[in-house]
Tab-separated table of C-alpha atoms (C1' of nucleotides) and ligand atoms in Angstrom:
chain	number	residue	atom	x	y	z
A	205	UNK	CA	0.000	0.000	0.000
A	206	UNK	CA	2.572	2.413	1.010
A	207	UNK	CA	6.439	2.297	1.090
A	208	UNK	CA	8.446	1.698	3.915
A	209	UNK	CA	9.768	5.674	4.681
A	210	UNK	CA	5.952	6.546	4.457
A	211	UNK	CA	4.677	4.161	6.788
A	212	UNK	CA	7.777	5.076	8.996
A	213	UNK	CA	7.188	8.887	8.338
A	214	UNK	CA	3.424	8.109	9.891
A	215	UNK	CA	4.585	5.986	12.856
A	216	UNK	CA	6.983	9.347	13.174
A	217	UNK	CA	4.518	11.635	13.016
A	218	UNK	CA	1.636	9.607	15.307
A	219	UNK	CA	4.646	9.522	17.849
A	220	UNK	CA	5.739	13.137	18.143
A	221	UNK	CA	1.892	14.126	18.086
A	222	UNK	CA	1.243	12.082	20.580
A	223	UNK	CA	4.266	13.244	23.080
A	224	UNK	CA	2.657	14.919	26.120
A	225	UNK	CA	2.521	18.957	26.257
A	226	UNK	CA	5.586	20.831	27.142
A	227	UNK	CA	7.698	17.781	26.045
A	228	UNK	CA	6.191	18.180	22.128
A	229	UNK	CA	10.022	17.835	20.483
A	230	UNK	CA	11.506	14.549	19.982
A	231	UNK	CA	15.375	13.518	19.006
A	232	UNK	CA	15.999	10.942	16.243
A	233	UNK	CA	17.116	8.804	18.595
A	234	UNK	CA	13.956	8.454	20.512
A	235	UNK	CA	12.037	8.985	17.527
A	236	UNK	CA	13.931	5.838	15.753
A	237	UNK	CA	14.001	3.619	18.505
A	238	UNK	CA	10.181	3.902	19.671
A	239	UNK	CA	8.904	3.357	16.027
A	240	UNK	CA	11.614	0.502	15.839
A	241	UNK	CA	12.954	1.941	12.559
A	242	UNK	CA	16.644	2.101	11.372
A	243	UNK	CA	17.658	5.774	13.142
A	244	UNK	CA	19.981	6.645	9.547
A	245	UNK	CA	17.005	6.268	7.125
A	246	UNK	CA	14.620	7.701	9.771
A	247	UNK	CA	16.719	10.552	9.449
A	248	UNK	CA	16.144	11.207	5.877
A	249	UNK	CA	12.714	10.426	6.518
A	250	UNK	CA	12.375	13.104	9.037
A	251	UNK	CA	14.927	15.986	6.865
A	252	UNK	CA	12.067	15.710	3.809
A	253	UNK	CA	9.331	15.794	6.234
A	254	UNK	CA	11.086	18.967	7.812
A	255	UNK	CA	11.585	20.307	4.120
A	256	UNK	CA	7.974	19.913	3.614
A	257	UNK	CA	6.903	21.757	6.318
A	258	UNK	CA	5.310	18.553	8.184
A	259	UNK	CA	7.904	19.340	11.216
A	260	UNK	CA	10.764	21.772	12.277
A	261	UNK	CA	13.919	21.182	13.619
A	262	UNK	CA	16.245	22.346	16.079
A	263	UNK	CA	20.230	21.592	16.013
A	264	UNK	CA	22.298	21.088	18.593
A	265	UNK	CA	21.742	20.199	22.648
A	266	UNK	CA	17.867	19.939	23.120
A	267	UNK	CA	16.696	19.789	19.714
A	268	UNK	CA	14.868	17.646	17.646
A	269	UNK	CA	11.672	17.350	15.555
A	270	UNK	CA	8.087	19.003	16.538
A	271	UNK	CA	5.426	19.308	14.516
A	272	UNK	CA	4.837	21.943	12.387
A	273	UNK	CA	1.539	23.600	13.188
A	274	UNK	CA	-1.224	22.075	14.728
A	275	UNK	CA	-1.940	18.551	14.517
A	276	UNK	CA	-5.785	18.867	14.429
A	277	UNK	CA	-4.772	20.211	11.267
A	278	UNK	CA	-2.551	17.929	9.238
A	279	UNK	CA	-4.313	14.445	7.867
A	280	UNK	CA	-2.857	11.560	7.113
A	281	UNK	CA	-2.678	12.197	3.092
A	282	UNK	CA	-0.621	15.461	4.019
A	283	UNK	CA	2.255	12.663	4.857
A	284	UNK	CA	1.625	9.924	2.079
A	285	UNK	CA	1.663	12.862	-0.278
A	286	UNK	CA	5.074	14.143	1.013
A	287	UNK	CA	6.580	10.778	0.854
A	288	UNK	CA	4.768	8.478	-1.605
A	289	UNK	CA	3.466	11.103	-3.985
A	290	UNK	CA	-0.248	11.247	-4.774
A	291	UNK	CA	-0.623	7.124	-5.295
A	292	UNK	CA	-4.258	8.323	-4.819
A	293	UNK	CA	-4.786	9.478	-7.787
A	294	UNK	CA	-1.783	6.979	-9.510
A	295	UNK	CA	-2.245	4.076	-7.572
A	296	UNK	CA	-4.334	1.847	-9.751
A	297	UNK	CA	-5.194	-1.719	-10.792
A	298	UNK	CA	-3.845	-2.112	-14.425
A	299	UNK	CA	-2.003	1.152	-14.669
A	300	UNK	CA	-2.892	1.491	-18.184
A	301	UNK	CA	-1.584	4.803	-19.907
A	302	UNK	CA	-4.524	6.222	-21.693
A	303	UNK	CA	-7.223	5.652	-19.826
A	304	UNK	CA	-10.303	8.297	-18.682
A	305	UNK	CA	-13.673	7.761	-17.190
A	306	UNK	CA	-15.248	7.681	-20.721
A	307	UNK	CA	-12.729	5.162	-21.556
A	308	UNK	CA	-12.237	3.074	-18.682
A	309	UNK	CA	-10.449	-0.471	-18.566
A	310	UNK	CA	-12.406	-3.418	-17.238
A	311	UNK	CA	-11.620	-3.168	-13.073
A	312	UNK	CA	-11.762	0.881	-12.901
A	313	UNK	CA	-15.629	0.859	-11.939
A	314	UNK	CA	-14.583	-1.608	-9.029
A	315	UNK	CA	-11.363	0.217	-8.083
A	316	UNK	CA	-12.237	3.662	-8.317
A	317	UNK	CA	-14.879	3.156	-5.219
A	318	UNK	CA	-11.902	1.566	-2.908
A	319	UNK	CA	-9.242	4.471	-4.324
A	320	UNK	CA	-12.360	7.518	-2.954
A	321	UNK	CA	-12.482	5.197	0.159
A	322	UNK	CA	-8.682	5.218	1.235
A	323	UNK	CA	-8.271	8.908	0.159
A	324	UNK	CA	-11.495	10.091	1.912
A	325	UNK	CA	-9.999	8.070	5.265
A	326	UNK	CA	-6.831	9.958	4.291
A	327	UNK	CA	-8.029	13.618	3.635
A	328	UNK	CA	-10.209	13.140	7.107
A	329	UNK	CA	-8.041	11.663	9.420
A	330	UNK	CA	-5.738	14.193	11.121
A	331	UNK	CA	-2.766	13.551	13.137
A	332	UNK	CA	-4.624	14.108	16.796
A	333	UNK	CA	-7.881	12.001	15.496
A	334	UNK	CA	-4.576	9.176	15.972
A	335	UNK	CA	-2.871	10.793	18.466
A	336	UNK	CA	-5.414	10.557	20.900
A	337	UNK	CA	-6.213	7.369	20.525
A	338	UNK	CA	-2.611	6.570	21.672
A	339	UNK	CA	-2.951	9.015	24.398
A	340	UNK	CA	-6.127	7.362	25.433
A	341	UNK	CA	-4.550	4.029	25.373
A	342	UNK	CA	-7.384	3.013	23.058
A	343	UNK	CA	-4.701	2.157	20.375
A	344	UNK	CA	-0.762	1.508	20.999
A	345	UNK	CA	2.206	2.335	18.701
A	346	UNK	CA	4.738	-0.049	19.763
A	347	UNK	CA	6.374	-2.917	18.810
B	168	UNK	CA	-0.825	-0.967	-4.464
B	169	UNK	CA	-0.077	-3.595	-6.488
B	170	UNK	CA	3.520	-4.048	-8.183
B	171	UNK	CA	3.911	-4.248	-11.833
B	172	UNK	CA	4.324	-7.769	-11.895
B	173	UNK	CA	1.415	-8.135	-10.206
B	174	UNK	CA	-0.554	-5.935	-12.901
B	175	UNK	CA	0.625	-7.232	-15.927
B	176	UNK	CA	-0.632	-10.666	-14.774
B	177	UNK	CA	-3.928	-8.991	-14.173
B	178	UNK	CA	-3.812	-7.540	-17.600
B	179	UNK	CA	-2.629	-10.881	-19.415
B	180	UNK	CA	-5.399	-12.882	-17.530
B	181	UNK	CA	-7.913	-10.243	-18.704
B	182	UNK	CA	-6.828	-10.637	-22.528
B	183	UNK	CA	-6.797	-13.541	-22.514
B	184	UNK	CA	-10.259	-14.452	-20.726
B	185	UNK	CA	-11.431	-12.238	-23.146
B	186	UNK	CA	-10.513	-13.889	-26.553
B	187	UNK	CA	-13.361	-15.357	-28.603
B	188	UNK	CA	-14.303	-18.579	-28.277
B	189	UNK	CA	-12.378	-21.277	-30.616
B	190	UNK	CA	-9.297	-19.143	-30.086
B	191	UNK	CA	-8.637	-19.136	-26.300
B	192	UNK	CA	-5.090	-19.747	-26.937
B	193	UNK	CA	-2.572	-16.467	-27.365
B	194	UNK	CA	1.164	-16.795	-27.512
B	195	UNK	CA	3.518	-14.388	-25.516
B	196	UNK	CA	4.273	-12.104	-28.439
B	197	UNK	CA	0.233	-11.513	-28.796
B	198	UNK	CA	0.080	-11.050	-25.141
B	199	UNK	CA	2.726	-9.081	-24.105
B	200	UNK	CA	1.572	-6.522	-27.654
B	201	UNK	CA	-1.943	-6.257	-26.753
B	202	UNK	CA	-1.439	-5.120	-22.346
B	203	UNK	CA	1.991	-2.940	-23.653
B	204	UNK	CA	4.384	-5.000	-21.499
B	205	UNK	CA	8.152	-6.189	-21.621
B	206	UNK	CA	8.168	-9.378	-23.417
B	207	UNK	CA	10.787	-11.156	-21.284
B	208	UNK	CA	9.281	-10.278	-18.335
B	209	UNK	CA	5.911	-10.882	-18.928
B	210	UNK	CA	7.101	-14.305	-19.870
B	211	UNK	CA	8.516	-14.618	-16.244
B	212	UNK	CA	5.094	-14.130	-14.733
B	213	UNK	CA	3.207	-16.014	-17.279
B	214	UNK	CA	5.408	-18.858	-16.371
B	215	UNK	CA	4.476	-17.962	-12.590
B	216	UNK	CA	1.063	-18.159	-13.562
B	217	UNK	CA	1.511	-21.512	-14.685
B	218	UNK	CA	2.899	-23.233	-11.828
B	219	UNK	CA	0.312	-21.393	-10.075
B	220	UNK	CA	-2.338	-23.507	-12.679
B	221	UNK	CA	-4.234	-20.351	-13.696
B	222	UNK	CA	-2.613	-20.637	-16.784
B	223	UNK	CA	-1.790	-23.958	-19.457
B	224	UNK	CA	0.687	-23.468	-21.669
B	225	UNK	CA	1.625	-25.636	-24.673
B	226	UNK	CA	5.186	-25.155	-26.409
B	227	UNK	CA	5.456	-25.092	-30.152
B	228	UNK	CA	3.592	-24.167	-33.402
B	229	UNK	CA	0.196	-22.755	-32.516
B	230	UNK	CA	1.188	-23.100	-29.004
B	231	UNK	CA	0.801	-20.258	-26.452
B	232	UNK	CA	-1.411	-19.761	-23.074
B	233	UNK	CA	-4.523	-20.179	-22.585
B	234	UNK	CA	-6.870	-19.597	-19.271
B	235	UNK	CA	-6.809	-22.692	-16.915
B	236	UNK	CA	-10.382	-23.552	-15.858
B	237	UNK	CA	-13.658	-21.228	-16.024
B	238	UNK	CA	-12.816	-17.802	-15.997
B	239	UNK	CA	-16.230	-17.497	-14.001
B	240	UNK	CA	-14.263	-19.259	-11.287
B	241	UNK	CA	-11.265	-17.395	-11.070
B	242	UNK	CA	-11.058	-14.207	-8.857
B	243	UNK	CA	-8.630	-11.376	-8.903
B	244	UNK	CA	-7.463	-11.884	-5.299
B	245	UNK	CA	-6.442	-15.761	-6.953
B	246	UNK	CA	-3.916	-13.594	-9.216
B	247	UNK	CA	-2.902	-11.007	-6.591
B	248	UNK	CA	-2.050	-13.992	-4.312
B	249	UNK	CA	-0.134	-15.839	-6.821
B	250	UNK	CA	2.079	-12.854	-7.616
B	251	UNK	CA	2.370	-10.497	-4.752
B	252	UNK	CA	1.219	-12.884	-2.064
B	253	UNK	CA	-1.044	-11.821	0.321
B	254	UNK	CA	-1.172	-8.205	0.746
B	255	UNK	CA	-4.496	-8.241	1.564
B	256	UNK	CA	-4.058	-9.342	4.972
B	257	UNK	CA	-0.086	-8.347	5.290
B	258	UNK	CA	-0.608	-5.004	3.507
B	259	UNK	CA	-1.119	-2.499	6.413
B	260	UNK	CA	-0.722	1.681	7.033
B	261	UNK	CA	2.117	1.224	9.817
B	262	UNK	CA	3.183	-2.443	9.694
B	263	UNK	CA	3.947	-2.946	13.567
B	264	UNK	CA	5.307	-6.369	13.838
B	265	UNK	CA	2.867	-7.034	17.327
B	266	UNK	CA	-0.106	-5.669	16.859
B	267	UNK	CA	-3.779	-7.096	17.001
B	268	UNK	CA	-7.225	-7.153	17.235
B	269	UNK	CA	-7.289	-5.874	20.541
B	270	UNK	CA	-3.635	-4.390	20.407
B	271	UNK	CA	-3.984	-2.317	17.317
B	272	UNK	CA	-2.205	0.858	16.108
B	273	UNK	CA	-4.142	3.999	16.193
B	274	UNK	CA	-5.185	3.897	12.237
B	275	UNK	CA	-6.218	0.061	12.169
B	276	UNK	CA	-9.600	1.106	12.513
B	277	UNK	CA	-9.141	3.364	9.945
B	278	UNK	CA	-7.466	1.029	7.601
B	279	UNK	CA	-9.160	-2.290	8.517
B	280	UNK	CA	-12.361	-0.880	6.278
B	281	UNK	CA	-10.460	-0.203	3.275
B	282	UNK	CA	-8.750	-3.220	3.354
B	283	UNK	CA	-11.658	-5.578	4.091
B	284	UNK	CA	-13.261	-3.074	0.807
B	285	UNK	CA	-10.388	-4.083	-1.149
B	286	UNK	CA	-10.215	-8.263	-0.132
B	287	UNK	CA	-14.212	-7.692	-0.868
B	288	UNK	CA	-13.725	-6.749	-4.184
B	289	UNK	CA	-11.317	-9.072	-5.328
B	290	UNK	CA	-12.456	-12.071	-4.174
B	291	UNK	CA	-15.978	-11.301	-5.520
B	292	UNK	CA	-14.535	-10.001	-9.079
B	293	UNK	CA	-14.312	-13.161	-11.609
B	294	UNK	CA	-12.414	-12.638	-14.308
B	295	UNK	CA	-15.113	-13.495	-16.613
B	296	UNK	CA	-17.175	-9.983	-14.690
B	297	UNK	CA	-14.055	-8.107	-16.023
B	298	UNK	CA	-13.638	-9.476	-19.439
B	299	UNK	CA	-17.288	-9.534	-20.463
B	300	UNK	CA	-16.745	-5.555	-19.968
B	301	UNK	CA	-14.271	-5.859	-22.555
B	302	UNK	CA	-16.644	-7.835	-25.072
B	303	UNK	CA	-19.167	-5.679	-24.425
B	304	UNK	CA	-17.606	-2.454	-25.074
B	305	UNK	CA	-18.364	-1.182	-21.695
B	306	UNK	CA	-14.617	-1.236	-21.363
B	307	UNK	CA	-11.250	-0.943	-22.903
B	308	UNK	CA	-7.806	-2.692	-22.242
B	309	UNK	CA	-5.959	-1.404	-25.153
B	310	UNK	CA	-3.246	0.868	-24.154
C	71	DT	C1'	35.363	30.515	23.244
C	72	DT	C1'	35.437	25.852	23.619
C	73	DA	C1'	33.330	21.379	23.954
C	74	DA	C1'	29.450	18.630	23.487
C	75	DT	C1'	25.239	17.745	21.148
C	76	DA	C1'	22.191	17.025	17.467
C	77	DA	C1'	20.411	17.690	12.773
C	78	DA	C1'	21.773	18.484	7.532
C	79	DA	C1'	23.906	16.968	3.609
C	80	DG	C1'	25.972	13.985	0.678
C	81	DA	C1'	28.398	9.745	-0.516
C	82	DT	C1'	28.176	4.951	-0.413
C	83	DA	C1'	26.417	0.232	0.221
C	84	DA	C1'	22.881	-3.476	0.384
C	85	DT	C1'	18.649	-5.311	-0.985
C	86	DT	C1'	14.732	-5.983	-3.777
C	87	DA	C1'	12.123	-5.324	-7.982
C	88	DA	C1'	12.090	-4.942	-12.829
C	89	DG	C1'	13.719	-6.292	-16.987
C	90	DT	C1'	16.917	-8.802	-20.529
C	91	DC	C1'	19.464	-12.453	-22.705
C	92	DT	C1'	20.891	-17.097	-23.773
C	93	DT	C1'	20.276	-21.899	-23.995
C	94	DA	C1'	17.319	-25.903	-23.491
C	95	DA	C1'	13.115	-28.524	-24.112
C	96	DA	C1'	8.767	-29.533	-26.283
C	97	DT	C1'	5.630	-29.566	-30.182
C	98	DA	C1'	3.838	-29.450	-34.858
C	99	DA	C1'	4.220	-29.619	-39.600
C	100	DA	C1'	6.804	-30.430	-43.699
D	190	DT	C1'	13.403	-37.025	-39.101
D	191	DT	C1'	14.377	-32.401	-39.767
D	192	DT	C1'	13.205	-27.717	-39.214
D	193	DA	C1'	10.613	-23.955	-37.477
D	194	DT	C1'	8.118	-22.413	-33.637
D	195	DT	C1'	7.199	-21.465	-29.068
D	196	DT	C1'	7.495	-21.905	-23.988
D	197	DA	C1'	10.846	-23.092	-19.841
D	198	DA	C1'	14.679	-22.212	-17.169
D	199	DG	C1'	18.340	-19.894	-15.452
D	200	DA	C1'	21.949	-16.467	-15.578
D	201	DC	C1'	22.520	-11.865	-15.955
D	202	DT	C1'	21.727	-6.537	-15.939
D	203	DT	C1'	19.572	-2.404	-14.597
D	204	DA	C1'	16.912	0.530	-11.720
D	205	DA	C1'	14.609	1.703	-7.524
D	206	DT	C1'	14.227	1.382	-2.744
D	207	DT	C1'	16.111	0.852	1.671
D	208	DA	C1'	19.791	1.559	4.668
D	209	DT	C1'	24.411	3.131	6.388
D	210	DC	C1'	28.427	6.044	6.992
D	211	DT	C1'	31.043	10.292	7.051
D	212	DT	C1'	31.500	15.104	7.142
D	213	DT	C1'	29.542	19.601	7.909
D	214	DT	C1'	26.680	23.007	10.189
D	215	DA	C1'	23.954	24.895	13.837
D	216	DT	C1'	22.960	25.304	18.796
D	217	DT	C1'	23.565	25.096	23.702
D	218	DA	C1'	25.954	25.274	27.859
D	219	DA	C1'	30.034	25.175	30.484
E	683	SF4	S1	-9.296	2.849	-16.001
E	683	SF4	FE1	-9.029	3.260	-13.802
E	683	SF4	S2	-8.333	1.329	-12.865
E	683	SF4	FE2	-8.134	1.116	-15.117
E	683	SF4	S3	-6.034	1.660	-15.570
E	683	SF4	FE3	-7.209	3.558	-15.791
E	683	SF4	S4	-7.200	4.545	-13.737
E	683	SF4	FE4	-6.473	2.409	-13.482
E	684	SF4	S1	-2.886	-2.567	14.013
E	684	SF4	FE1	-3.682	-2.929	11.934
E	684	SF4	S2	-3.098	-1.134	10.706
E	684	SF4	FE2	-1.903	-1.074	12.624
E	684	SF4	S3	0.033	-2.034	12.137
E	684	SF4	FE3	-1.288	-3.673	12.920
E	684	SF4	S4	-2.379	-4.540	11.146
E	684	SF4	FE4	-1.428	-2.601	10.484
DNA sequence: TTAATAAAAGATAATTAAGTCTTAAATAAA
DNA sequence: TTTATTTAAGACTTAATTATCTTTTATTAA
């Protein structure tokens, strides 16, 4: 569904959201090892997100990554975007070239309904719908 | 969401469930033409196919592949398993390693409806529903 | 102002996926 | 039985993704 650096880019971003208040920035260390990803790639990971506008970053003693802006505000396709591209709109069945609505190949009537699903989850879910659930301890992020 | 090799076997099964009757037989060159695919390596996953028995193959003159069984019978998720394996149930948003039912991550709920949406739809969709689209002119394949 | 800390940047390496090429085996028809 | 045809099998190449390593830059605190 999604590649590895997004689905670690998410875990990233559900953990730092979730970090209680006054504590809200996170070193790659901490980052890496409670998402249980490997800390160099997590790094790149983390630089684009920063580039993107997803988080900031502070060098040097006490810094680290926060999010950028409020989480209420940034859904899940924000970060699939930023990593993966818009596979919601690519991401198809047969992946044929020339193909429209009018001129549709064989499985687009069945796929189009489950590519609307996963990006309407996407463009609705914001980082704190997720982060609260963690914070709630209805849902868990470790491994 | 799927990986090419995956859709070019979706393709080639469609083509070929959707040759007229009396001459259900098409040889890679035909095949890999008509869904616009490397030859070589659409002969890869035709082989793949048949070891998987969706496909029988006969070598020689007038030889090529034809659909194995009743295409009424055969279901996309039988050709997504035999090529990508089963993403359905392994293909997840965050890919913790211990998670569950009742130890999820915070966007299993979320993602647990478009997956069960997508494992719906392909075990449901013959590929006899796809490639009487094609025969009808309700839809195209042709690149 | 120096030392320690932590991210940025860029080079490099490993792994997997995608694709090609060559030779062998099977089949059909001449 | 010979030749042409076509798939099978396996080695090989290329490209993309994943992951690591090294050096540089920014920041903090002693
Ligand atoms: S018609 Fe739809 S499902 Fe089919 S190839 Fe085009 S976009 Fe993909
Ligand atoms: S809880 Fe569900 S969505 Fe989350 S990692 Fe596990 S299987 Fe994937």
């Amino acid at each position: 569904m999604f590649s590895k650096a997004c689905k670690y880019a998410i875990n990233a971003m559900i953990y730092i959201a979730s970090l209680p208040k006054g504590n809200q920035r996170a070193g790659l260390k901490d980052i890496a090892t409670a998402i249980n990803s490997p800390e160099a790639f997590t790094a790149k990971i983390l630089q684009s997100l920063v580039k993107d506008d997803l988080l900031n970053s502070v060098k040097g003693p006490h810094g680290g990554f926060a999010i950028c802006g409020n989480p209420s505000e940034i859904y899940l396709a924000q970060l699939v975007e930023s990593i993966d591209g818009n596979i919601l709109l690519t991401g198809c069945a047969l992946g044929l070239k020339k193909c429209s609505e009018d001129h549709p190949c064989p499985v687009h009537y069945k796929f189009k309904a489950i590519r609307e699903h996963l990006a309407g989850m996407l463009l609705t879910t914001s980082l704190s719908d997720v982060a609260d659930r963690v914070n709630t301890g209805i849902s868990f992020l470790k491994h």
